PDB file of C-alpha atoms in Angstrom:
ATOM      1  CA  UNK A   1     -20.548  58.680  28.767  1.00 65.00           C
ATOM      2  CA  UNK A   2     -17.990  56.293  27.091  1.00 78.00           C
ATOM      3  CA  UNK A   3     -18.413  56.026  23.179  1.00 89.00           C
ATOM      4  CA  UNK A   4     -17.422  52.344  23.572  1.00 93.00           C
ATOM      5  CA  UNK A   5     -19.395  50.638  26.567  1.00 95.00           C
ATOM      6  CA  UNK A   6     -19.260  47.056  27.621  1.00 96.00           C
ATOM      7  CA  UNK A   7     -21.180  44.707  29.907  1.00 96.00           C
ATOM      8  CA  UNK A   8     -20.644  43.436  32.040  1.00 97.00           C
ATOM      9  CA  UNK A   9     -17.299  44.684  33.666  1.00 95.00           C
ATOM     10  CA  UNK A  10     -17.088  41.164  35.536  1.00 96.00           C
ATOM     11  CA  UNK A  11     -18.061  37.783  34.941  1.00 97.00           C
ATOM     12  CA  UNK A  12     -17.651  34.648  36.651  1.00 97.00           C
ATOM     13  CA  UNK A  13     -19.386  31.152  35.382  1.00 97.00           C
ATOM     14  CA  UNK A  14     -18.877  27.296  35.558  1.00 97.00           C
ATOM     15  CA  UNK A  15     -16.783  25.853  32.968  1.00 97.00           C
ATOM     16  CA  UNK A  16     -18.994  24.295  30.101  1.00 97.00           C
ATOM     17  CA  UNK A  17     -21.372  27.428  30.477  1.00 97.00           C
ATOM     18  CA  UNK A  18     -22.249  30.101  27.316  1.00 98.00           C
ATOM     19  CA  UNK A  19     -21.313  33.459  28.221  1.00 98.00           C
ATOM     20  CA  UNK A  20     -21.959  36.728  26.123  1.00 98.00           C
ATOM     21  CA  UNK A  21     -20.109  39.531  26.486  1.00 98.00           C
ATOM     22  CA  UNK A  22     -21.810  43.026  24.973  1.00 98.00           C
ATOM     23  CA  UNK A  23     -20.387  46.323  23.503  1.00 97.00           C
ATOM     24  CA  UNK A  24     -22.201  48.783  22.600  1.00 96.00           C
ATOM     25  CA  UNK A  25     -20.815  52.342  20.992  1.00 93.00           C
ATOM     26  CA  UNK A  26     -22.020  55.519  20.434  1.00 89.00           C
ATOM     27  CA  UNK A  27     -20.341  56.409  17.277  1.00 80.00           C
ATOM     28  CA  UNK A  28     -20.327  55.818  13.615  1.00 82.00           C
ATOM     29  CA  UNK A  29     -17.661  53.321  12.933  1.00 85.00           C
ATOM     30  CA  UNK A  30     -16.370  51.500  10.028  1.00 84.00           C
ATOM     31  CA  UNK A  31     -15.114  47.706  11.990  1.00 89.00           C
ATOM     32  CA  UNK A  32     -15.358  46.353  15.195  1.00 92.00           C
ATOM     33  CA  UNK A  33     -12.736  44.226  16.941  1.00 94.00           C
ATOM     34  CA  UNK A  34     -12.336  42.171  19.845  1.00 97.00           C
ATOM     35  CA  UNK A  35      -9.328  41.417  21.739  1.00 97.00           C
ATOM     36  CA  UNK A  36      -8.361  38.961  24.391  1.00 97.00           C
ATOM     37  CA  UNK A  37      -5.756  40.096  26.514  1.00 96.00           C
ATOM     38  CA  UNK A  38      -4.610  37.480  29.151  1.00 90.00           C
ATOM     39  CA  UNK A  39      -2.903  37.718  32.907  1.00 82.00           C
ATOM     40  CA  UNK A  40       0.252  37.729  31.566  1.00 77.00           C
ATOM     41  CA  UNK A  41      -0.692  41.081  30.020  1.00 76.00           C
ATOM     42  CA  UNK A  42      -0.703  39.828  26.275  1.00 89.00           C
ATOM     43  CA  UNK A  43      -3.218  40.990  24.137  1.00 94.00           C
ATOM     44  CA  UNK A  44      -4.614  39.581  21.002  1.00 93.00           C
ATOM     45  CA  UNK A  45      -6.844  40.276  18.303  1.00 93.00           C
ATOM     46  CA  UNK A  46      -9.774  37.717  18.007  1.00 95.00           C
ATOM     47  CA  UNK A  47     -11.849  39.180  16.058  1.00 93.00           C
ATOM     48  CA  UNK A  48     -12.247  42.149  13.098  1.00 92.00           C
ATOM     49  CA  UNK A  49     -16.473  42.353  11.695  1.00 90.00           C
ATOM     50  CA  UNK A  50     -18.076  45.830  10.159  1.00 89.00           C
ATOM     51  CA  UNK A  51     -21.242  43.547   9.124  1.00 91.00           C
ATOM     52  CA  UNK A  52     -22.603  40.199  10.701  1.00 94.00           C
ATOM     53  CA  UNK A  53     -20.978  37.194  12.368  1.00 96.00           C
ATOM     54  CA  UNK A  54     -17.903  35.302  12.528  1.00 95.00           C
ATOM     55  CA  UNK A  55     -16.856  32.091  13.956  1.00 96.00           C
ATOM     56  CA  UNK A  56     -13.862  30.599  15.183  1.00 94.00           C
ATOM     57  CA  UNK A  57     -13.168  27.666  17.351  1.00 96.00           C
ATOM     58  CA  UNK A  58     -16.080  28.361  19.900  1.00 97.00           C
ATOM     59  CA  UNK A  59     -15.774  31.449  20.073  1.00 97.00           C
ATOM     60  CA  UNK A  60     -18.671  33.391  17.556  1.00 98.00           C
ATOM     61  CA  UNK A  61     -18.190  37.361  17.319  1.00 97.00           C
ATOM     62  CA  UNK A  62     -22.053  39.111  15.876  1.00 97.00           C
ATOM     63  CA  UNK A  63     -22.533  42.726  14.987  1.00 96.00           C
ATOM     64  CA  UNK A  64     -25.941  44.977  14.318  1.00 95.00           C
ATOM     65  CA  UNK A  65     -24.733  48.142  12.918  1.00 90.00           C
ATOM     66  CA  UNK A  66     -28.035  49.642  13.188  1.00 91.00           C
ATOM     67  CA  UNK A  67     -28.427  49.268  16.714  1.00 93.00           C
ATOM     68  CA  UNK A  68     -24.947  49.834  17.207  1.00 93.00           C
ATOM     69  CA  UNK A  69     -24.334  46.528  19.435  1.00 96.00           C
ATOM     70  CA  UNK A  70     -21.858  43.782  19.351  1.00 97.00           C
ATOM     71  CA  UNK A  71     -21.627  40.457  21.348  1.00 98.00           C
ATOM     72  CA  UNK A  72     -18.577  37.870  21.856  1.00 98.00           C
ATOM     73  CA  UNK A  73     -20.498  34.283  22.689  1.00 98.00           C
ATOM     74  CA  UNK A  74     -18.617  31.861  24.412  1.00 98.00           C
ATOM     75  CA  UNK A  75     -19.473  28.267  23.761  1.00 97.00           C
ATOM     76  CA  UNK A  76     -18.721  25.246  25.973  1.00 96.00           C
ATOM     77  CA  UNK A  77     -16.367  27.623  27.854  1.00 97.00           C
ATOM     78  CA  UNK A  78     -13.088  26.412  29.752  1.00 97.00           C
ATOM     79  CA  UNK A  79     -10.909  27.941  32.655  1.00 96.00           C
ATOM     80  CA  UNK A  80      -8.699  28.966  29.814  1.00 95.00           C
ATOM     81  CA  UNK A  81     -10.655  31.489  28.514  1.00 96.00           C
ATOM     82  CA  UNK A  82     -10.119  32.963  31.385  1.00 96.00           C
ATOM     83  CA  UNK A  83      -9.108  36.756  30.330  1.00 96.00           C
ATOM     84  CA  UNK A  84      -9.975  40.139  29.554  1.00 96.00           C
ATOM     85  CA  UNK A  85     -12.111  40.669  26.738  1.00 97.00           C
ATOM     86  CA  UNK A  86     -12.520  44.196  25.116  1.00 97.00           C
ATOM     87  CA  UNK A  87     -13.793  45.237  22.311  1.00 96.00           C
ATOM     88  CA  UNK A  88     -12.437  48.557  19.924  1.00 94.00           C
ATOM     89  CA  UNK A  89     -13.841  50.805  17.532  1.00 92.00           C
ATOM     90  CA  UNK A  90     -12.686  51.844  14.307  1.00 87.00           C
ATOM     91  CA  UNK A  91     -14.433  54.972  13.995  1.00 79.00           C
ATOM     92  CA  UNK A  92     -15.058  55.501   9.963  1.00 67.00           C
ATOM     93  CA  UNK A  93     -13.055  54.191   7.503  1.00 61.00           C
ATOM     94  CA  UNK A  94      -9.286  55.906   9.157  1.00 62.00           C
ATOM     95  CA  UNK A  95      -9.829  56.639  12.442  1.00 70.00           C
ATOM     96  CA  UNK A  96      -7.869  54.682  14.908  1.00 83.00           C
ATOM     97  CA  UNK A  97      -9.514  52.755  17.220  1.00 89.00           C
ATOM     98  CA  UNK A  98     -11.939  53.418  20.688  1.00 91.00           C
ATOM     99  CA  UNK A  99     -11.852  50.583  23.503  1.00 93.00           C
ATOM    100  CA  UNK A 100     -13.941  49.851  26.044  1.00 94.00           C
ATOM    101  CA  UNK A 101     -13.039  49.364  29.721  1.00 94.00           C
ATOM    102  CA  UNK A 102     -13.215  44.856  29.164  1.00 95.00           C
ATOM    103  CA  UNK A 103     -15.030  42.527  30.574  1.00 97.00           C
ATOM    104  CA  UNK A 104     -12.874  40.095  33.300  1.00 96.00           C
ATOM    105  CA  UNK A 105     -13.928  36.730  32.589  1.00 97.00           C
ATOM    106  CA  UNK A 106     -13.197  33.982  35.059  1.00 97.00           C
ATOM    107  CA  UNK A 107     -14.274  30.482  34.298  1.00 97.00           C
ATOM    108  CA  UNK A 108     -14.445  27.803  37.488  1.00 97.00           C
ATOM    109  CA  UNK A 109     -13.242  24.053  36.570  1.00 95.00           C
TER     110      UNK A 109
ATOM    111  CA  UNK B   1       7.778  34.565  12.060  1.00 73.00           C
ATOM    112  CA  UNK B   2       6.874  38.699  12.064  1.00 73.00           C
ATOM    113  CA  UNK B   3       7.005  40.010  15.462  1.00 91.00           C
ATOM    114  CA  UNK B   4       6.144  43.105  17.239  1.00 95.00           C
ATOM    115  CA  UNK B   5       8.245  43.258  20.413  1.00 96.00           C
ATOM    116  CA  UNK B   6       8.788  46.191  23.423  1.00 97.00           C
ATOM    117  CA  UNK B   7      11.935  46.856  25.784  1.00 97.00           C
ATOM    118  CA  UNK B   8      12.222  46.848  28.217  1.00 97.00           C
ATOM    119  CA  UNK B   9       9.285  44.916  29.633  1.00 96.00           C
ATOM    120  CA  UNK B  10       9.413  46.488  33.396  1.00 97.00           C
ATOM    121  CA  UNK B  11      11.443  49.459  34.403  1.00 98.00           C
ATOM    122  CA  UNK B  12      11.428  51.669  37.397  1.00 98.00           C
ATOM    123  CA  UNK B  13      12.456  55.052  37.074  1.00 97.00           C
ATOM    124  CA  UNK B  14      12.927  58.345  39.101  1.00 97.00           C
ATOM    125  CA  UNK B  15      10.509  61.535  38.870  1.00 98.00           C
ATOM    126  CA  UNK B  16      11.998  63.489  36.333  1.00 97.00           C
ATOM    127  CA  UNK B  17      13.991  61.049  34.443  1.00 97.00           C
ATOM    128  CA  UNK B  18      13.740  60.913  30.746  1.00 98.00           C
ATOM    129  CA  UNK B  19      12.500  56.793  29.615  1.00 98.00           C
ATOM    130  CA  UNK B  20      11.989  55.528  26.549  1.00 98.00           C
ATOM    131  CA  UNK B  21      10.679  52.524  25.414  1.00 98.00           C
ATOM    132  CA  UNK B  22      11.753  50.797  22.389  1.00 98.00           C
ATOM    133  CA  UNK B  23       8.605  48.839  19.690  1.00 98.00           C
ATOM    134  CA  UNK B  24      10.126  47.368  17.185  1.00 98.00           C
ATOM    135  CA  UNK B  25       8.324  44.801  14.539  1.00 97.00           C
ATOM    136  CA  UNK B  26       8.936  43.096  12.113  1.00 95.00           C
ATOM    137  CA  UNK B  27       5.440  42.536   9.985  1.00 89.00           C
ATOM    138  CA  UNK B  28       6.395  45.544   7.715  1.00 91.00           C
ATOM    139  CA  UNK B  29       3.564  47.875   8.457  1.00 92.00           C
ATOM    140  CA  UNK B  30       2.775  51.280   8.159  1.00 91.00           C
ATOM    141  CA  UNK B  31       0.919  52.281  11.227  1.00 91.00           C
ATOM    142  CA  UNK B  32       2.258  52.076  14.410  1.00 94.00           C
ATOM    143  CA  UNK B  33       0.812  52.913  17.591  1.00 95.00           C
ATOM    144  CA  UNK B  34       1.511  54.025  21.448  1.00 97.00           C
ATOM    145  CA  UNK B  35      -1.098  52.976  24.103  1.00 97.00           C
ATOM    146  CA  UNK B  36      -1.344  53.114  27.889  1.00 97.00           C
ATOM    147  CA  UNK B  37      -3.406  50.874  29.796  1.00 95.00           C
ATOM    148  CA  UNK B  38      -4.704  52.087  33.570  1.00 93.00           C
ATOM    149  CA  UNK B  39      -7.005  50.495  35.884  1.00 87.00           C
ATOM    150  CA  UNK B  40     -10.426  52.136  35.239  1.00 83.00           C
ATOM    151  CA  UNK B  41      -9.916  53.268  31.675  1.00 86.00           C
ATOM    152  CA  UNK B  42      -9.740  51.271  28.447  1.00 84.00           C
ATOM    153  CA  UNK B  43      -6.549  51.243  26.523  1.00 93.00           C
ATOM    154  CA  UNK B  44      -5.638  55.382  25.006  1.00 95.00           C
ATOM    155  CA  UNK B  45      -3.864  56.489  22.721  1.00 95.00           C
ATOM    156  CA  UNK B  46      -0.320  58.382  23.342  1.00 97.00           C
ATOM    157  CA  UNK B  47       0.817  58.781  19.957  1.00 97.00           C
ATOM    158  CA  UNK B  48       0.155  57.598  16.259  1.00 94.00           C
ATOM    159  CA  UNK B  49       2.248  57.135  12.697  1.00 95.00           C
ATOM    160  CA  UNK B  50       0.857  56.213   9.787  1.00 91.00           C
ATOM    161  CA  UNK B  51       4.872  56.231   8.178  1.00 92.00           C
ATOM    162  CA  UNK B  52       8.113  57.232   7.782  1.00 96.00           C
ATOM    163  CA  UNK B  53       8.278  60.764   9.344  1.00 96.00           C
ATOM    164  CA  UNK B  54       5.340  60.559  10.222  1.00 95.00           C
ATOM    165  CA  UNK B  55       3.637  61.267  14.063  1.00 96.00           C
ATOM    166  CA  UNK B  56       0.459  62.171  15.233  1.00 95.00           C
ATOM    167  CA  UNK B  57      -0.969  63.103  19.024  1.00 95.00           C
ATOM    168  CA  UNK B  58      -3.458  60.817  21.011  1.00 94.00           C
ATOM    169  CA  UNK B  59      -5.837  61.844  23.639  1.00 91.00           C
ATOM    170  CA  UNK B  60      -2.975  61.451  26.072  1.00 96.00           C
ATOM    171  CA  UNK B  61      -0.692  62.952  24.182  1.00 97.00           C
ATOM    172  CA  UNK B  62       0.987  65.192  27.388  1.00 96.00           C
ATOM    173  CA  UNK B  63       4.371  64.419  28.368  1.00 97.00           C
ATOM    174  CA  UNK B  64       5.431  61.964  25.342  1.00 98.00           C
ATOM    175  CA  UNK B  65       6.790  62.200  22.282  1.00 98.00           C
ATOM    176  CA  UNK B  66       7.739  59.734  19.791  1.00 98.00           C
ATOM    177  CA  UNK B  67      10.027  59.658  16.430  1.00 97.00           C
ATOM    178  CA  UNK B  68       9.395  57.750  12.968  1.00 97.00           C
ATOM    179  CA  UNK B  69      13.031  57.303  11.026  1.00 97.00           C
ATOM    180  CA  UNK B  70      12.182  53.740  10.064  1.00 97.00           C
ATOM    181  CA  UNK B  71       9.472  51.177   8.903  1.00 96.00           C
ATOM    182  CA  UNK B  72      10.109  48.643  12.241  1.00 97.00           C
ATOM    183  CA  UNK B  73      11.129  51.356  15.332  1.00 98.00           C
ATOM    184  CA  UNK B  74       8.976  53.506  16.873  1.00 98.00           C
ATOM    185  CA  UNK B  75      10.059  54.585  20.424  1.00 98.00           C
ATOM    186  CA  UNK B  76       7.880  56.534  22.954  1.00 98.00           C
ATOM    187  CA  UNK B  77      10.184  59.346  25.306  1.00 98.00           C
ATOM    188  CA  UNK B  78       8.861  60.269  28.552  1.00 97.00           C
ATOM    189  CA  UNK B  79      10.421  63.558  28.710  1.00 95.00           C
ATOM    190  CA  UNK B  80      10.702  63.940  32.410  1.00 97.00           C
ATOM    191  CA  UNK B  81       8.979  61.158  33.913  1.00 97.00           C
ATOM    192  CA  UNK B  82       6.255  61.638  36.842  1.00 97.00           C
ATOM    193  CA  UNK B  83       4.499  59.378  39.117  1.00 97.00           C
ATOM    194  CA  UNK B  84       1.617  59.454  36.805  1.00 97.00           C
ATOM    195  CA  UNK B  85       3.017  58.290  33.733  1.00 98.00           C
ATOM    196  CA  UNK B  86       3.067  54.871  36.434  1.00 97.00           C
ATOM    197  CA  UNK B  87       1.387  52.670  34.084  1.00 97.00           C
ATOM    198  CA  UNK B  88       2.034  49.944  30.953  1.00 96.00           C
ATOM    199  CA  UNK B  89       2.327  50.650  27.675  1.00 98.00           C
ATOM    200  CA  UNK B  90       1.530  48.236  24.550  1.00 97.00           C
ATOM    201  CA  UNK B  91       3.084  49.561  21.109  1.00 97.00           C
ATOM    202  CA  UNK B  92       0.466  47.729  18.177  1.00 95.00           C
ATOM    203  CA  UNK B  93       0.835  47.864  14.868  1.00 94.00           C
ATOM    204  CA  UNK B  94      -1.577  47.435  11.416  1.00 89.00           C
ATOM    205  CA  UNK B  95      -0.946  47.444   7.955  1.00 84.00           C
ATOM    206  CA  UNK B  96      -2.818  49.994   6.985  1.00 70.00           C
ATOM    207  CA  UNK B  97      -5.697  52.660   7.612  1.00 57.00           C
ATOM    208  CA  UNK B  98      -7.750  50.470   6.435  1.00 58.00           C
ATOM    209  CA  UNK B  99     -10.397  49.735   8.561  1.00 51.00           C
ATOM    210  CA  UNK B 100     -10.089  45.485   7.452  1.00 60.00           C
ATOM    211  CA  UNK B 101      -6.238  45.618   9.216  1.00 75.00           C
ATOM    212  CA  UNK B 102      -5.548  43.250  12.200  1.00 83.00           C
ATOM    213  CA  UNK B 103      -3.758  44.808  14.764  1.00 89.00           C
ATOM    214  CA  UNK B 104      -0.632  43.346  16.598  1.00 92.00           C
ATOM    215  CA  UNK B 105       0.093  43.943  19.851  1.00 94.00           C
ATOM    216  CA  UNK B 106       3.337  43.550  21.687  1.00 95.00           C
ATOM    217  CA  UNK B 107       3.729  42.265  25.366  1.00 94.00           C
ATOM    218  CA  UNK B 108       3.526  45.676  27.242  1.00 95.00           C
ATOM    219  CA  UNK B 109       6.202  47.447  29.171  1.00 97.00           C
ATOM    220  CA  UNK B 110       5.314  47.788  32.768  1.00 96.00           C
ATOM    221  CA  UNK B 111       6.820  50.860  33.817  1.00 98.00           C
ATOM    222  CA  UNK B 112       6.516  52.983  37.352  1.00 98.00           C
ATOM    223  CA  UNK B 113       7.647  56.175  37.972  1.00 97.00           C
ATOM    224  CA  UNK B 114       8.852  56.553  41.701  1.00 96.00           C
TER     225      UNK B 114
END
């Protein structure tokens, strides 16, 4: 079993829909990252959080440390949100990142 | 603006050849990382460095080496390229080992070993 699991693996949505991507982890962590990878390949960090909730534009990330679970929400989804979303957990205070396999999101107009 | 760049972006090489992928960052970050990304796997750590002259093996380090002679560069060398090393390679950097540091990725290097 992978230490970081994402669901779903693939997600197709209609423009305007509310989207949720989930990430569960089985190790103790100090922080969790959400990354976005566009079809061209580049990877961009969206959020880094260790507790609670963060919001940036239409994107919201939450984390529940006790339940070892994080979610990434996209409100009013748009075709330009189509990408692979990756969660990554930092094990311990100085550990390296452990990556999930990613969720491929496709938003149809 | 500070950035992290990789070169070459695309390369085709033959089995057995030595290949070096360059990574250069202008963030003045202490930490640099090399990952590979393959279908069915998440990003996997090859090698990493926490500072000049520091290098460490990651989970998939066999067949790869790195050296860190300055803060800006962490070149990744495939000593004798194998078809199993056909992959997309990403370099990344972050300021320090503190959990509060954002990580920045290069654009990726597509390597095909034939």
